[in-house]
Every structure is written in C-alpha cells, then in structure tokens.
Coordinates of C-alpha atoms in Angstrom, one line a residue:
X1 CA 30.5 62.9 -65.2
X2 CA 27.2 62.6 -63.6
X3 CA 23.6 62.1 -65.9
X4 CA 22.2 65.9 -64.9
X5 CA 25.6 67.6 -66.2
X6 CA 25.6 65.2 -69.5
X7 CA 22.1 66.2 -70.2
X8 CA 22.6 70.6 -69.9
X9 CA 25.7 69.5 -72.5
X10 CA 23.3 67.9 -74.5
X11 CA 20.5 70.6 -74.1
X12 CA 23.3 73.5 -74.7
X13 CA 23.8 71.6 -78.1
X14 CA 20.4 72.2 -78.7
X15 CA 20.0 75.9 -78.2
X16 CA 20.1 78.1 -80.5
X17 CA 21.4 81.6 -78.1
X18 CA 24.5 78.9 -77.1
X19 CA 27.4 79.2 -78.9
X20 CA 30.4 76.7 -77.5
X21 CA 33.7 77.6 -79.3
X22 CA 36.7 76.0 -76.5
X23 CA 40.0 77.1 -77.9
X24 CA 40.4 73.8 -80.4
X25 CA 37.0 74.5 -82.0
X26 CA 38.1 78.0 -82.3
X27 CA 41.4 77.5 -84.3
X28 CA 40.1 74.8 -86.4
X29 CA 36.9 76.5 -87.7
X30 CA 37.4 80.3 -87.0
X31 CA 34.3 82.4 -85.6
X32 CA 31.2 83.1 -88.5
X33 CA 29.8 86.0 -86.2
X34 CA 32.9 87.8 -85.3
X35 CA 32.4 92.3 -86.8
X36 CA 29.0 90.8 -87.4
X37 CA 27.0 90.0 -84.2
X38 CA 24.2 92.0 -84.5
X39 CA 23.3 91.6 -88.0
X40 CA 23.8 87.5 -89.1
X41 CA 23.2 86.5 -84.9
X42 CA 20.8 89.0 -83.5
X43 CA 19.1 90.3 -86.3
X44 CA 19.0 93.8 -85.5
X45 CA 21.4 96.6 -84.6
X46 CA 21.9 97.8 -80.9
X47 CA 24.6 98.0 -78.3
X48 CA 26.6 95.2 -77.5
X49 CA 27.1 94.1 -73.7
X50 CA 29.6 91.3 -72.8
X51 CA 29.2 89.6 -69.1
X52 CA 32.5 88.0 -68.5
X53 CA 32.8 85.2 -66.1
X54 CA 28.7 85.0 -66.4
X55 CA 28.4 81.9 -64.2
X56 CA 24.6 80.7 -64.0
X57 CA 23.9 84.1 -66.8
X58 CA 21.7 86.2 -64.4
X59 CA 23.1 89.2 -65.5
X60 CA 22.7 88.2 -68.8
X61 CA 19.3 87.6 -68.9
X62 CA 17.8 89.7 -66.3
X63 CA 19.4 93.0 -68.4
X64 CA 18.5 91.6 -72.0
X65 CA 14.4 91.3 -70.3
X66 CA 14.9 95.2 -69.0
X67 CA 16.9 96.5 -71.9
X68 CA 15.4 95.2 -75.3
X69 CA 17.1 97.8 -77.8
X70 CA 20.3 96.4 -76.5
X71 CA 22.1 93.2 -77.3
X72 CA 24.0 90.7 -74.9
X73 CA 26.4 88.2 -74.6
X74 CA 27.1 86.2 -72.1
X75 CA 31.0 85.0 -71.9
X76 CA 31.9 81.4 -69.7
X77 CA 33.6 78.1 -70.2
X78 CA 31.5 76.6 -67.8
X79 CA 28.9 74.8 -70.0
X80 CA 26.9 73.1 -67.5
X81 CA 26.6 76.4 -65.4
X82 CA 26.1 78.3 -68.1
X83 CA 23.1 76.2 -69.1
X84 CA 20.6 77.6 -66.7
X85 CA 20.6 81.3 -68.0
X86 CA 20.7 79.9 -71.8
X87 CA 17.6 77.6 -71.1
X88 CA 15.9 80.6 -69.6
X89 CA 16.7 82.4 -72.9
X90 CA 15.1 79.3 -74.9
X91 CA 12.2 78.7 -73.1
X92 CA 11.3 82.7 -73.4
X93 CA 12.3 83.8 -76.2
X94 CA 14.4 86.1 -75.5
X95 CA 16.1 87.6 -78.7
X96 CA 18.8 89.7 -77.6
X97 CA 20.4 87.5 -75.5
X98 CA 23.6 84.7 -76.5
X99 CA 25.9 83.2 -74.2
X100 CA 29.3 82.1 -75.5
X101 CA 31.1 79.2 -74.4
X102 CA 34.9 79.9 -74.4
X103 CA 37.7 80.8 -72.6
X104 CA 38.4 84.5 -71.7
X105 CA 42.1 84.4 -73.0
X106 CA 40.8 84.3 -76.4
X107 CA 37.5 87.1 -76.1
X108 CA 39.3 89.0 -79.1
X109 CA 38.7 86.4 -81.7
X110 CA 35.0 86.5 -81.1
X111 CA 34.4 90.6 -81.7
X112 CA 35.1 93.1 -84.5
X113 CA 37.0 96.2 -83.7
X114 CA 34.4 98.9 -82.1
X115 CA 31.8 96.5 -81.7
X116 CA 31.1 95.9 -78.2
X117 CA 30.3 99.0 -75.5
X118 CA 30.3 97.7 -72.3
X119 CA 31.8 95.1 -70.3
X120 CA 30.7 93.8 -66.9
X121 CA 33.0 91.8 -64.7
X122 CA 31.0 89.6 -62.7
X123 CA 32.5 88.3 -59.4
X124 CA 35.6 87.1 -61.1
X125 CA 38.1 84.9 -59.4
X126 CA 40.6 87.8 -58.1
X127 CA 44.0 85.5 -59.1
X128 CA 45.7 87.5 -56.4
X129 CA 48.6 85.3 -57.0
X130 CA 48.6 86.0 -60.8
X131 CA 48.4 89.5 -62.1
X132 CA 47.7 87.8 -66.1
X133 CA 44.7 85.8 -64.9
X134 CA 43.1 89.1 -63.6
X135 CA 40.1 90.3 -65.7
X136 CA 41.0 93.8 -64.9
X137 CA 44.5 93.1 -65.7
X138 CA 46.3 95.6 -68.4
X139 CA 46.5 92.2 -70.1
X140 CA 43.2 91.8 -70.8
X141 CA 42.5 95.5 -71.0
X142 CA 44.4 95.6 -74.1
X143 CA 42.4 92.8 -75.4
X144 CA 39.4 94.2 -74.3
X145 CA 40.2 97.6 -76.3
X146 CA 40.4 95.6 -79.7
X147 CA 36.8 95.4 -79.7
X148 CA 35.5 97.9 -77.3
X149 CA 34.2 101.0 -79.1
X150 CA 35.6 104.2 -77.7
X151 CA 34.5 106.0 -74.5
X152 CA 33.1 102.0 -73.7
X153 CA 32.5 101.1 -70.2
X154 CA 34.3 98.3 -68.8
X155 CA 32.0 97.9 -64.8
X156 CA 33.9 95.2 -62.5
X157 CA 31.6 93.9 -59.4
X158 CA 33.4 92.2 -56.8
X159 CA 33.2 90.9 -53.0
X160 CA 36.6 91.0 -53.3
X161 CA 38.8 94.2 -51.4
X162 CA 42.1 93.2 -53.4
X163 CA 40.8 92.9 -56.7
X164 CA 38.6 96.4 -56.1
X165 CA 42.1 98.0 -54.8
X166 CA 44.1 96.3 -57.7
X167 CA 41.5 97.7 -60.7
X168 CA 41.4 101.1 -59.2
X169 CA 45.0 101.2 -58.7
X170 CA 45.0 100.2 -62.8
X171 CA 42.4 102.4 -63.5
X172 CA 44.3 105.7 -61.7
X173 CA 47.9 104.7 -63.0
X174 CA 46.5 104.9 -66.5
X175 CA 44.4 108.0 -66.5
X176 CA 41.3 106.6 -66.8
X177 CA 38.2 108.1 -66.3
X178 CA 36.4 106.7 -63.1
X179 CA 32.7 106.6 -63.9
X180 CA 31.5 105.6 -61.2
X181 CA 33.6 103.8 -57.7
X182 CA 32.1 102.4 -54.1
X183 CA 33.3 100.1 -51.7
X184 CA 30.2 99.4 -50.3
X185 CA 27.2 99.2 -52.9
X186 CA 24.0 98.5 -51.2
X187 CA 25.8 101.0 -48.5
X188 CA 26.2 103.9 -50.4
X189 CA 22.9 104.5 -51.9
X190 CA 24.4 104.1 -55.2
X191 CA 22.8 100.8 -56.4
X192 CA 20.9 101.2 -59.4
X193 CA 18.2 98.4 -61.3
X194 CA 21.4 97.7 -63.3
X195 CA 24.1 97.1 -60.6
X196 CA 21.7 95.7 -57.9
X197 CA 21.1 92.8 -60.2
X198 CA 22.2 89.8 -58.2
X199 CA 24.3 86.6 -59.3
X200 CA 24.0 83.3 -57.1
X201 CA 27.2 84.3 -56.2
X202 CA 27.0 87.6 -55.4
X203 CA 23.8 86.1 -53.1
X204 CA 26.6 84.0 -50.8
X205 CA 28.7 86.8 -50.7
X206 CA 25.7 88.8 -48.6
X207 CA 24.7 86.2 -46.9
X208 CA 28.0 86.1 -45.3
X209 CA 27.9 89.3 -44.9
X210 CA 30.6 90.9 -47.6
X211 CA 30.0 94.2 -48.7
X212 CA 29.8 94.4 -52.5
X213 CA 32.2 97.1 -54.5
X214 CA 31.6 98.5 -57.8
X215 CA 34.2 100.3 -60.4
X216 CA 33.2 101.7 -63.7
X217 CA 35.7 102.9 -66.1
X218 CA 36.6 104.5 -69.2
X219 CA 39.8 102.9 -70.1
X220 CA 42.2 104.9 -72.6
X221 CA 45.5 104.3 -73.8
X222 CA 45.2 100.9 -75.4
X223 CA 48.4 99.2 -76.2
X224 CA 50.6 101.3 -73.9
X225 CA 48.8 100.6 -70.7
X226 CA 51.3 100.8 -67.4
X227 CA 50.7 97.9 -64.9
X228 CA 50.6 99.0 -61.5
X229 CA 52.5 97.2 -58.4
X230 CA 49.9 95.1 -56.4
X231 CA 52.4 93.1 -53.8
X232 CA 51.7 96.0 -51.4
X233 CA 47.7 95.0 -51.4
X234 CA 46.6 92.8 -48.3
X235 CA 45.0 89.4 -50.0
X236 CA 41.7 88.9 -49.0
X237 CA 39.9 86.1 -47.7
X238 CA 38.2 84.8 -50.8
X239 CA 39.4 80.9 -50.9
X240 CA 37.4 80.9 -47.5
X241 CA 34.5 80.4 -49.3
X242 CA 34.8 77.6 -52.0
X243 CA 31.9 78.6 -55.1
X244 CA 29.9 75.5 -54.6
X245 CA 29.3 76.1 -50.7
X246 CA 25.4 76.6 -50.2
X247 CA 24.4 79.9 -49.5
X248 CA 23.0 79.0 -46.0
X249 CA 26.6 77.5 -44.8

C-alpha cells in the first residue's frame, strides 16, 4: 500500500464527518447513530440525502454547500477515495455533510425506518452480469424502503444504457411513479443545478463522449417488489473504460 493512500486512512481517522463501519466493525459494535442521525450527528433536523457509490463525494459536498436546511450522507467503502470529499468537508466546515465508510449490502443497519428521503445513485457499477449487485436491483429496493420515508425519491445517474433500461424496466413492472426519465441529460434541456452536478467520473464519461441518463422514482410496494427479466437488454460497453483511466485517454 503506497505512503499517499496510508496517510488519507490516517487523515479519515481524524475527521470528524467520517464514519468507517466495514461489515466486522459493524457486527461487533452496532451503529450509535442509526433513527438518530440528525439529532446526536448533525445537530439539527432536516431531510436526509444518501449518495450511494459516492466515489471522490462531489455530490456530497457540492449539494450540502447549495442546500443548508438539508442533511447528507455520503455512502462508499472506498476510504482513500472517499477521503477527498470528507477533507473538503473538514477543512470548511461544512456541518450537514458525513460520509459513511461501509459496504452497500448492509445500508439498512445504518438508518431508522422513515428517516432518509432521497437517494442518489451515482454512476454505479451496472453488474450486468449480476442482477443482486445492482443498486436499482428489487434487492436493494427493498432495503432501501426500510429506511426511506414514503413518497421518497430514489434518482439513479448513469453513462450506462443497460442499467438505465434495467431500472426503468423495475421501475414500470412495479408501478412506480416515474418522476422524472431522460436518456440524454445535458440533451434534453432537463439538467437542473442538482442533476448537472458532475462526479470525476461522470467527467470521463463526457469526455468520451457518453450521453448521461437520468431516472427518478417513487418506488411503492416494498417487500413484494416483482423483478423484471433483463437477459433481453443489450450489455453495454462499460468495461471499455477501466475507472482509473485519465480523463484525457
């Protein structure tokens, strides 16, 4: 492990908006904050928004600066890439902004029932070989729906066409209410200051040209949710482009 990623651990120890909780941690000592975010974490009430998959946390912190009556958390079990939204957070005091460091399979544990409303999905890995690894999966929408409060927002952004096909396909199949949908969303017109927020990721992704979807969606129905067939779908090209390539490749 090289000295720069041994120091972010170190500095992520240090912060206070960090919270690291890796499945062992997690089962050995529970979660203090868990129904009771905003008042013994935050210190004030307000909406809760989860980023999931928040990478380097520009989502995190760019909406927490624009939306101070809200609250966010930012969701990753990449520590050392994590690190540079969370020192952002340290170094300007930004209050309504966390980032947790855990894995996704276990997002329940961390969040009373009703607590959160609104999810974003943040250029996730599509898994277009595994349905369960899918953030938009019924899977995880039934874990989701333990803690999101009803009529909550789950909004997935993605480069990727298959997992934009597969989500809608979940979201239709199940009767949810479609809040907003584009294929293409610098295109359309439909960006807003919210959704044209942009990750380092979702930077390569344009600079190669990819046109960026959007789905928003009220999902309903929680533990009976129907999963929809996906073999049909034509996989996409997103192993093309490893993570770490630079954006000018």
């Amino acid at each position: 492990m090289g000295k720069n990623k041994l120091k972010k651990f170190a500095d992520m120890a240090t912060f206070r908006c960090a919270l690291q909780y890796p499945r062992e941690v997690l089962l050995s000592e529970g979660f203090p904050y868990q129904g009771r975010w905003n008042g013994d974490f935050f210190g004030k009430e307000g909406p809760i928004t989860l980023e999931l998959g928040c990478g380097k946390g520009e989502y995190t912190v760019a909406l927490a600066q624009a939306n101070p009556s809200r609250n966010y958390v930012g969701v990753d079990i990449k520590g050392a890439r994590m690190w540079s939204g969370a020192k952002e957070v340290e170094e300007l005091g930004i209050g309504n902004a966390a980032f947790l460091r855990t894995e996704i399979e276990n997002i329940d544990k961390f969040f009373g029932e009703g607590e959160v409303d609104e999810i974003w999905i943040t250029f996730p890995d599509p898994q277009m070989q595994k349905t369960r690894k899918r953030l938009t999966s019924t899977r995880f929408l039934e874990m989701y729906g333990k803690f999101l409060k009803p009529g909550g927002v789950v909004n997935l952004k993605t480069d990727s066409p298959f997992l934009f096909e597969y989500t809608k396909r979940v979201a239709e199949l199940n009767g949810f209410e479609i809040v907003a949908i584009t294929d293409d969303l610098y295109g359309s017109g439909m960006a807003d200051p919210v959704s044209s927020i942009k990750t380092y990721y979702e930077s390569q992704w344009l600079s190669r040209g990819k046109k960026i979807k959007l789905i928003s969606m009220r999902p309903c129905g929680f533990g009976s949710l129907r999963e929809p067939i996906s073999d049909d779908i034509e996989k996409d090209d997103y192993r093309a482009y490893p993570r770490h390539t630079p954006v000018n490749a």
